[in-house]
């Protein structure tokens, strides 16, 4: 039974070295409390380099805008400010944060829903406004005129692309303007040419599905043509984020897990989850129904290679690869990876508080953290934590449930049973790796007055690596390659 449960995480770079020093980690948690977040700022630049290599391969220019919402770390943002990336901000707070880190307007893309204050500051510092609606453009034009600001660069975020003759479901989004409304948005921009400078078209689709993205990119290419025929000179297409991460080291484990989960839901094998939770699957008699609502935790195609694949795909209606079409038109390609750029950029440590066994024989490991501190499950990503310290002499694998520190029935860090190499004891640490993209701080709050994790940055030093508080990290620290 045990082997079926294993989902070994992919770990590389400095994170691996950090995990090899459990005594230091334990001292850090002792000093700073549990949970504790660890970020690896220099890794984000290494990741950006992989995307840049894809740009070179396709001979494309344009900017990589890190989607700030994936992580609140100052260290990551400051490291990016020192390099060549841009940043995508989706709130007034994020915009203020990146300005303080050293970004200037030319490298900032403002996305998402925007209140007046956010719009004003974005316009004031010369950020590009990725417009979500016609109403937003009207307000922006009014602000620029009222405050006599320089014309603002704008992109039009499109959604719901109709594909001629094809029935690919284009999912509804509450963001962006329908491609059908483009003409009236161009009318609006035409009336405000003195204050709004149309730079191009944009989309962001929250999916891993390549076909949908092919349609969307093609939709943007067509929209660029329409804008050109109306006398605009747009020069860039922003294809948003959603390049993703591969979280697991072994595809076979993932395949086996999902196959066995189906059997468990049908009752043909022992349950693998708390109260036989099916992650979207359910049994109707002897038939499996529903859809597995999990992120594909093992992905052969993720991050920069996903971008490469997308650019190599043929445009169904224009014929020829999308990368070629971008190049021929001399369009800049902008991307906004969040999760994809944070791959291997962080981990979350949690101290084991108590271990108990239920009357049904289930082992519950309660940790000093909760499901908002480590929200991988909430994002439907399943992977095993690592148990520290490593004690090879004590190995006796055990399947356990990880429960959080909130007195809420559903505060499980995992509703799936995870297999640990031995039964943990109070004071051990669990390391949840690869949490820098959304899992470590997106949802963290002070429910029950429990502490929010502090954050530390780790970076290479003379002897291996060293660390400091996240807010103390600036790119001038450490040895740079
Ligand atoms: C969230 C978001 C992103 C980043 O998405 P990832 O899946 O993390 O790459 C990029 N652009 C916009 C507009 C977003 O809302």
Coordinates of C-alpha atoms and ligand atoms in Angstrom, one line a residue:
X1 CA 0.0 0.0 0.0
X2 CA 2.7 2.5 1.0
X3 CA 4.5 2.9 -2.3
X4 CA 1.2 4.0 -4.0
X5 CA 1.3 7.1 -1.8
X6 CA 4.7 8.5 -2.7
X7 CA 4.9 11.8 -4.6
X8 CA 8.5 12.8 -4.3
X9 CA 9.1 16.6 -4.9
X10 CA 11.5 17.9 -7.5
X11 CA 14.3 19.8 -5.6
X12 CA 17.3 21.5 -7.2
X13 CA 19.8 24.4 -6.9
X14 CA 20.4 26.1 -3.6
X15 CA 17.2 24.6 -2.1
X16 CA 18.9 21.2 -2.1
X17 CA 22.0 22.5 -0.3
X18 CA 19.7 24.2 2.3
X19 CA 17.9 21.0 2.9
X20 CA 21.2 19.3 3.6
X21 CA 21.7 21.5 6.7
X22 CA 18.8 20.5 9.0
X23 CA 20.6 21.7 12.1
X24 CA 20.8 25.2 10.7
X25 CA 17.2 25.1 9.6
X26 CA 16.1 23.9 13.0
X27 CA 18.0 26.8 14.6
X28 CA 16.3 29.2 12.3
X29 CA 12.9 27.9 13.2
X30 CA 13.8 28.0 16.9
X31 CA 14.8 31.7 16.5
X32 CA 12.1 32.9 14.1
X33 CA 9.2 30.6 14.8
X34 CA 7.1 28.1 12.9
X35 CA 6.1 28.3 10.1
X36 CA 9.2 29.8 8.4
X37 CA 9.5 30.7 4.8
X38 CA 12.8 30.5 3.0
X39 CA 13.3 32.2 -0.4
X40 CA 16.2 31.9 -2.8
X41 CA 16.4 35.3 -4.6
X42 CA 19.2 34.4 -7.0
X43 CA 17.2 31.4 -8.4
X44 CA 14.6 33.7 -9.9
X45 CA 17.2 35.3 -12.2
X46 CA 18.4 31.8 -13.2
X47 CA 14.9 31.0 -14.1
X48 CA 14.5 34.2 -16.1
X49 CA 17.6 33.3 -18.1
X50 CA 15.9 30.1 -19.3
X51 CA 13.0 32.2 -20.7
X52 CA 15.5 34.6 -22.3
X53 CA 17.1 31.6 -24.0
X54 CA 13.7 30.8 -25.6
X55 CA 13.4 34.4 -26.8
X56 CA 16.9 34.1 -28.4
X57 CA 16.0 30.8 -30.0
X58 CA 13.0 32.4 -31.7
X59 CA 14.9 35.6 -32.3
X60 CA 12.2 37.6 -30.4
X61 CA 12.5 40.7 -28.3
X62 CA 10.3 41.8 -25.4
X63 CA 10.1 41.8 -21.7
X64 CA 9.6 39.2 -19.0
X65 CA 7.4 40.7 -16.3
X66 CA 7.4 38.7 -13.1
X67 CA 3.8 38.5 -11.8
X68 CA 4.3 39.8 -8.3
X69 CA 1.2 38.3 -6.9
X70 CA 2.9 34.9 -6.7
X71 CA 5.0 36.0 -3.8
X72 CA 5.2 39.0 -1.4
X73 CA 9.0 38.7 -0.8
X74 CA 11.1 41.8 -1.0
X75 CA 14.3 39.8 -1.7
X76 CA 12.8 38.3 -4.9
X77 CA 11.6 41.7 -6.2
X78 CA 14.9 43.4 -5.4
X79 CA 16.9 40.7 -7.1
X80 CA 14.8 41.2 -10.2
X81 CA 15.2 45.0 -10.0
X82 CA 18.9 44.4 -10.3
X83 CA 18.5 42.3 -13.4
X84 CA 16.7 42.7 -16.7
X85 CA 13.2 41.6 -15.9
X86 CA 10.1 43.8 -15.6
X87 CA 7.4 43.3 -13.0
X88 CA 3.6 42.8 -13.3
X89 CA 1.8 44.5 -10.4
X90 CA -1.9 44.0 -9.6
X91 CA -2.5 46.4 -6.7
X92 CA -1.4 49.7 -5.3
X93 CA 0.6 47.9 -2.6
X94 CA 2.5 45.9 -5.1
X95 CA 3.2 49.0 -7.2
X96 CA 4.6 50.8 -4.1
X97 CA 6.6 47.7 -3.2
X98 CA 8.4 47.5 -6.6
X99 CA 9.1 51.2 -6.8
X100 CA 10.8 51.0 -3.4
X101 CA 12.8 48.0 -4.7
X102 CA 14.3 50.1 -7.5
X103 CA 11.9 49.5 -10.5
X104 CA 11.1 52.5 -12.6
X105 CA 7.9 52.9 -14.7
X106 CA 9.4 51.7 -17.9
X107 CA 9.7 48.2 -16.5
X108 CA 6.3 48.0 -14.7
X109 CA 3.1 46.5 -16.1
X110 CA -0.1 47.3 -14.2
X111 CA -2.7 44.5 -14.5
X112 CA -5.8 43.3 -12.7
X113 CA -8.6 45.3 -11.3
X114 CA -7.5 48.9 -10.6
X115 CA -8.9 51.5 -8.2
X116 CA -8.3 55.2 -8.9
X117 CA -5.3 55.5 -6.6
X118 CA -3.5 52.6 -8.3
X119 CA -4.3 54.0 -11.8
X120 CA -3.1 57.4 -10.8
X121 CA 0.3 56.2 -9.4
X122 CA 0.8 53.8 -12.4
X123 CA 0.2 56.7 -14.8
X124 CA 2.3 59.1 -12.7
X125 CA 5.4 56.8 -12.8
X126 CA 5.0 55.9 -16.4
X127 CA 4.0 52.3 -16.0
X128 CA 2.2 50.5 -18.8
X129 CA -1.4 50.0 -18.0
X130 CA -2.8 46.6 -19.1
X131 CA -6.4 47.7 -19.3
X132 CA -9.0 45.4 -18.1
X133 CA -12.1 47.2 -19.4
X134 CA -13.4 50.2 -21.4
X135 CA -14.5 51.9 -18.1
X136 CA -10.9 51.7 -16.9
X137 CA -9.6 53.4 -20.0
X138 CA -12.2 56.2 -19.7
X139 CA -11.1 56.8 -16.1
X140 CA -7.4 56.7 -17.0
X141 CA -7.8 59.2 -19.8
X142 CA -9.6 61.5 -17.4
X143 CA -6.8 61.2 -14.8
X144 CA -4.1 61.9 -17.3
X145 CA -5.9 65.0 -18.6
X146 CA -6.8 66.3 -15.1
X147 CA -3.3 65.9 -13.7
X148 CA -1.6 66.9 -17.0
X149 CA 0.5 63.6 -17.0
X150 CA 2.5 62.4 -20.0
X151 CA 0.5 60.1 -22.3
X152 CA 0.2 56.6 -20.8
X153 CA 1.2 53.4 -22.6
X154 CA -1.8 51.0 -22.6
X155 CA -2.4 47.4 -23.6
X156 CA -5.9 46.1 -24.2
X157 CA -6.5 42.8 -22.3
X158 CA -8.7 40.6 -24.5
X159 CA -10.7 37.6 -23.4
X160 CA -13.1 35.1 -25.0
X161 CA -11.7 34.8 -28.4
X162 CA -14.0 33.5 -31.1
X163 CA -12.2 31.1 -33.4
X164 CA -13.6 31.0 -36.9
X165 CA -15.1 27.6 -37.7
X166 CA -13.6 25.9 -34.6
X167 CA -15.3 24.9 -31.4
X168 CA -12.6 25.2 -28.8
X169 CA -14.3 26.2 -25.7
X170 CA -13.0 29.6 -24.8
X171 CA -13.6 29.9 -21.1
X172 CA -15.5 32.9 -19.7
X173 CA -13.4 35.3 -17.7
X174 CA -14.4 38.3 -15.6
X175 CA -11.3 40.1 -16.8
X176 CA -10.6 41.7 -20.1
X177 CA -12.8 42.8 -23.0
X178 CA -14.4 40.4 -25.4
X179 CA -12.6 40.3 -28.7
X180 CA -16.0 41.3 -30.2
X181 CA -15.8 44.6 -28.3
X182 CA -12.4 45.5 -29.8
X183 CA -13.8 47.9 -32.4
X184 CA -15.6 50.0 -29.8
X185 CA -12.5 50.1 -27.6
X186 CA -10.5 51.3 -30.5
X187 CA -13.1 54.1 -31.1
X188 CA -12.5 55.1 -27.5
X189 CA -8.7 55.1 -27.8
X190 CA -9.1 57.1 -31.0
X191 CA -10.9 59.8 -29.1
X192 CA -8.1 59.9 -26.5
X193 CA -5.0 59.7 -28.7
X194 CA -3.5 62.7 -26.9
X195 CA -3.4 60.9 -23.5
X196 CA -3.5 57.1 -24.2
X197 CA -0.8 55.5 -26.3
X198 CA -1.9 52.1 -27.6
X199 CA 1.1 49.7 -27.4
X200 CA -0.6 46.4 -28.1
X201 CA -2.9 43.5 -27.1
X202 CA -2.8 41.2 -24.1
X203 CA -4.3 38.1 -22.6
X204 CA -3.8 36.0 -19.5
X205 CA -5.5 32.6 -19.3
X206 CA -5.4 30.7 -16.0
X207 CA -4.9 27.3 -17.6
X208 CA -2.2 24.9 -18.6
X209 CA -4.1 24.2 -21.9
X210 CA -1.9 25.0 -24.9
X211 CA -4.7 24.9 -27.5
X212 CA -6.6 27.7 -25.7
X213 CA -3.4 29.8 -25.6
X214 CA -2.8 29.2 -29.3
X215 CA -6.2 30.6 -30.0
X216 CA -5.6 33.6 -27.7
X217 CA -2.3 34.5 -29.2
X218 CA -3.7 34.2 -32.7
X219 CA -6.6 36.4 -31.5
X220 CA -4.1 39.0 -30.4
X221 CA -2.3 38.9 -33.8
X222 CA -5.7 39.5 -35.5
X223 CA -6.5 42.3 -33.1
X224 CA -3.1 43.9 -33.9
X225 CA -4.1 44.0 -37.5
X226 CA -7.4 45.6 -36.8
X227 CA -5.7 48.3 -34.7
X228 CA -3.2 48.9 -37.5
X229 CA -6.0 49.3 -40.1
X230 CA -7.4 51.9 -37.7
X231 CA -4.2 53.9 -37.9
X232 CA -2.6 52.8 -34.6
X233 CA 0.9 51.5 -34.4
X234 CA 0.8 48.8 -31.7
X235 CA 4.1 47.0 -31.2
X236 CA 3.7 44.3 -28.5
X237 CA 1.7 41.3 -27.5
X238 CA 1.5 40.3 -23.9
X239 CA 0.6 36.7 -23.4
X240 CA 0.4 36.8 -19.6
X241 CA 1.5 33.9 -17.4
X242 CA 0.5 30.3 -16.9
X243 CA 3.7 28.6 -18.0
X244 CA 3.7 26.5 -14.8
X245 CA 6.0 24.3 -12.8
X246 CA 6.9 20.7 -12.7
X247 CA 6.7 19.8 -9.0
X248 CA 7.5 16.1 -9.0
X249 CA 10.6 14.2 -9.7
X250 CA 9.0 11.0 -11.1
X251 CA 6.2 10.8 -13.6
X252 CA 5.5 7.2 -12.7
X253 CA 4.7 8.2 -9.1
X254 CA 2.2 10.7 -10.4
X255 CA 0.6 8.3 -12.8
X256 CA 0.4 5.6 -10.1
X257 CA -1.0 8.0 -7.6
X258 CA -3.8 9.2 -9.8
X259 CA -4.7 5.7 -11.0
X260 CA -4.8 4.4 -7.4
X261 CA -6.9 7.4 -6.3
X262 CA -9.6 6.4 -8.8
X263 CA -9.6 2.9 -7.4
X264 CA -9.8 4.2 -3.8
X265 CA -12.8 6.4 -4.7
X266 CA -14.5 3.3 -6.3
X267 CA -13.7 1.4 -3.1
X268 CA -11.6 -1.3 -4.8
X269 CA -8.6 -0.4 -2.7
X270 CA -7.9 1.2 0.7
X271 CA -8.6 4.9 1.0
X272 CA -5.7 7.2 0.3
X273 CA -7.3 10.4 1.6
X274 CA -9.1 11.7 4.6
X275 CA -12.7 10.4 4.5
X276 CA -11.9 9.1 1.0
X277 CA -11.9 12.6 -0.4
X278 CA -11.8 12.2 -4.2
X279 CA -10.3 15.6 -5.4
X280 CA -13.3 15.9 -7.8
X281 CA -13.8 12.2 -8.5
X282 CA -16.8 10.3 -7.2
X283 CA -18.2 6.9 -7.5
X284 CA -21.6 6.3 -9.0
X285 CA -22.1 2.6 -8.4
X286 CA -19.1 0.9 -10.0
X287 CA -18.4 3.9 -12.3
X288 CA -16.0 6.7 -11.7
X289 CA -17.5 10.2 -12.4
X290 CA -16.4 13.8 -12.1
X291 CA -13.1 15.2 -13.1
X292 CA -9.9 15.1 -11.2
X293 CA -9.5 18.7 -10.0
X294 CA -5.8 18.5 -9.4
X295 CA -2.9 20.5 -10.9
X296 CA -0.8 18.2 -13.1
X297 CA 1.9 18.1 -10.5
X298 CA 4.3 16.2 -12.9
X299 CA 4.6 18.1 -16.1
X300 CA 7.0 17.3 -19.0
X301 CA 6.3 20.7 -20.4
X302 CA 6.5 23.6 -18.0
X303 CA 8.2 27.0 -17.6
X304 CA 10.4 28.1 -20.4
X305 CA 9.9 24.9 -22.4
X306 CA 6.1 25.5 -22.4
X307 CA 6.8 28.9 -23.9
X308 CA 9.0 27.3 -26.5
X309 CA 6.3 24.8 -27.4
X310 CA 3.6 27.6 -27.7
X311 CA 5.8 29.7 -30.0
X312 CA 6.4 26.6 -32.2
X313 CA 2.7 25.9 -32.6
X314 CA 1.0 26.7 -35.9
X315 CA -1.6 29.4 -35.9
X316 CA -4.7 27.5 -37.1
X317 CA -6.1 30.4 -39.2
X318 CA -2.9 32.2 -40.2
X319 CA -0.9 29.1 -41.0
X320 CA 2.8 29.2 -39.8
X321 CA 4.2 29.1 -36.3
X322 CA 3.2 31.8 -33.8
X323 CA 6.8 32.7 -33.1
X324 CA 7.4 33.2 -36.8
X325 CA 4.4 35.5 -37.0
X326 CA 5.6 37.6 -34.1
X327 CA 9.0 37.9 -35.6
X328 CA 7.8 38.8 -39.1
X329 CA 5.7 41.6 -37.7
X330 CA 8.6 42.7 -35.5
X331 CA 6.3 42.6 -32.5
X332 CA 7.7 42.5 -29.0
X333 CA 6.6 39.5 -27.0
X334 CA 5.8 40.2 -23.3
X335 CA 5.2 37.5 -20.8
X336 CA 4.0 37.6 -17.2
X337 CA 5.1 34.3 -15.5
X338 CA 4.3 34.1 -11.8
X339 CA 4.5 30.5 -10.7
X340 CA 6.9 29.6 -13.5
X341 CA 9.5 32.2 -12.4
X342 CA 9.4 31.1 -8.8
X343 CA 10.3 27.4 -9.5
X344 CA 12.8 26.2 -6.9
X345 CA 12.8 29.7 -5.3
X346 CA 11.6 28.8 -1.8
X347 CA 10.4 26.3 0.8
X348 CA 8.3 26.4 4.0
X349 CA 9.4 24.9 7.2
X350 CA 6.9 23.8 9.9
X351 CA 7.6 22.2 13.3
X352 CA 5.8 19.0 14.3
X353 CA 3.7 19.9 17.3
X354 CA 2.0 16.6 18.2
X355 CA 1.5 13.1 16.8
X356 CA -1.6 11.0 17.6
X357 CA -3.5 8.0 16.4
X358 CA -7.3 8.0 16.0
X359 CA -9.5 5.2 17.1
X360 CA -9.6 4.1 13.5
X361 CA -5.8 3.8 13.5
X362 CA -5.1 6.9 11.4
X363 CA -1.9 8.8 12.3
X364 CA -2.5 12.6 12.6
X365 CA 0.6 14.8 12.6
X366 CA -0.3 18.2 13.8
X367 CA 2.1 21.0 12.8
X368 CA 2.7 24.5 13.9
X369 CA 1.3 26.0 10.7
X370 CA -2.0 25.8 8.9
X371 CA -3.5 25.2 5.5
X372 CA -3.2 29.0 4.6
X373 CA 0.5 29.0 5.5
X374 CA 1.1 26.1 3.2
X375 CA -1.7 26.3 0.6
X376 CA -0.4 23.9 -2.0
X377 CA -3.5 21.7 -1.5
X378 CA -5.7 24.7 -1.9
X379 CA -4.0 25.2 -5.2
X380 CA -4.6 21.5 -6.0
X381 CA -0.9 20.7 -6.0
X382 CA 0.0 17.4 -4.3
X383 CA 3.6 16.6 -3.3
X384 CA 5.3 15.1 -0.2
X385 CA 7.0 17.2 2.4
X386 CA 10.5 16.1 3.6
X387 CA 11.0 15.1 7.2
X388 CA 14.0 16.6 9.0
X389 CA 16.2 15.5 10.5
X390 CA 16.9 12.6 8.2
X391 CA 17.4 9.4 10.4
X392 CA 18.3 6.5 8.2
X393 CA 18.6 4.2 11.2
X394 CA 15.0 4.8 12.2
X395 CA 13.3 4.2 8.9
X396 CA 9.8 2.6 9.1
X397 CA 7.6 4.2 6.5
X398 CA 4.3 5.4 7.7
X399 CA 1.2 7.0 6.0
X400 CA 0.0 10.1 7.9
X401 CA -2.3 13.0 7.6
X402 CA -0.9 16.5 8.3
X403 CA -3.3 18.8 10.3
X404 CA -3.0 22.5 10.9
X405 CA -3.1 24.7 14.0
X406 CA -6.6 26.1 13.4
X407 CA -9.6 24.7 15.3
X408 CA -11.4 24.1 12.1
X409 CA -12.5 20.6 10.9
X410 CA -11.1 21.2 7.4
X411 CA -7.7 22.6 8.4
X412 CA -5.7 19.9 6.8
X413 CA -2.4 20.7 5.2
X414 CA -3.0 17.6 3.1
X415 CA -6.2 15.7 2.8
X416 CA -4.2 13.0 1.2
X417 CA -2.2 10.6 3.3
X418 CA 1.5 11.3 2.9
X419 CA 4.1 8.8 3.3
X420 CA 7.0 9.7 5.6
X421 CA 10.1 7.6 6.1
X422 CA 9.5 7.3 9.8
X423 CA 6.9 8.4 12.4
X424 CA 7.7 12.0 13.3
X425 CA 8.0 13.2 16.8
X426 CA 7.3 16.6 18.3
X427 CA 10.1 19.0 17.4
X428 CA 10.9 17.5 14.0
X429 CA 10.6 19.7 11.0
X430 CA 8.6 19.2 7.8
X431 CA 10.0 21.0 4.8
X432 CA 7.5 21.8 2.1
X433 CA 9.5 22.5 -1.0
X434 CA 8.8 24.7 -4.0
X435 CA 6.3 26.9 -2.2
X436 CA 7.5 30.2 -3.5
X437 CA 4.8 30.4 -6.2
X438 CA 1.5 31.2 -4.3
X439 CA 1.7 28.6 -1.6
X440 CA 3.8 30.3 1.1
X441 CA 2.1 33.7 1.5
X442 CA -0.8 34.3 -0.9
X443 CA -3.4 33.2 1.6
X444 CA -1.5 33.5 5.0
X445 CA -3.5 35.4 7.6
X446 CA -3.8 35.8 11.4
X447 CA -6.8 33.6 12.0
X448 CA -6.9 32.7 15.7
X449 CA -4.1 35.1 16.1
X450 CA -1.7 32.5 14.9
X451 CA 1.6 34.0 13.6
X452 CA 2.2 34.5 9.9
X453 CA 5.5 33.0 8.8
X454 CA 8.5 35.2 8.8
X455 CA 10.6 35.1 5.6
X456 CA 14.3 34.7 5.2
X457 CA 16.4 34.9 2.1
X458 CA 19.3 32.4 1.5
X459 CA 22.2 33.1 -0.8
X460 CA 25.6 31.7 -1.6
X461 CA 28.5 32.7 0.6
X462 CA 32.2 31.8 1.0
X463 CA 31.3 28.7 2.8
X464 CA 28.2 27.3 1.1
X465 CA 25.3 29.6 1.9
X466 CA 24.1 32.1 4.5
X467 CA 20.8 33.8 5.3
X468 CA 19.2 37.0 6.4
X469 CA 15.6 38.3 7.0
X470 CA 13.8 38.8 3.7
X471 CA 13.6 42.6 4.2
X472 CA 17.3 42.8 4.9
X473 CA 18.2 41.3 1.5
X474 CA 19.5 43.6 -1.2
X475 CA 21.3 42.3 -4.4
X476 CA 24.6 43.7 -3.2
X477 CA 24.8 40.8 -0.7
X478 CA 26.6 37.6 -1.4
X479 CA 28.9 36.3 -4.1
X480 CA 27.6 36.9 -7.5
X481 CA 28.5 34.7 -10.4
Ligands
LIG1 C1 -1.8 35.7 -12.0 C2 -1.4 36.4 -13.2 C3 -0.2 36.1 -13.9 C4 0.7 35.0 -13.4 O1 0.1 33.7 -13.6 P1 1.0 32.4 -13.4 O2 0.0 31.3 -13.6 O3 1.5 32.5 -12.0 O4 2.1 32.4 -14.3 C5 0.1 36.8 -15.0 N1 -0.7 37.8 -15.5 C6 -1.9 38.1 -14.9 C7 -2.7 39.2 -15.4 C8 -2.3 37.4 -13.7 O5 -3.4 37.8 -13.1

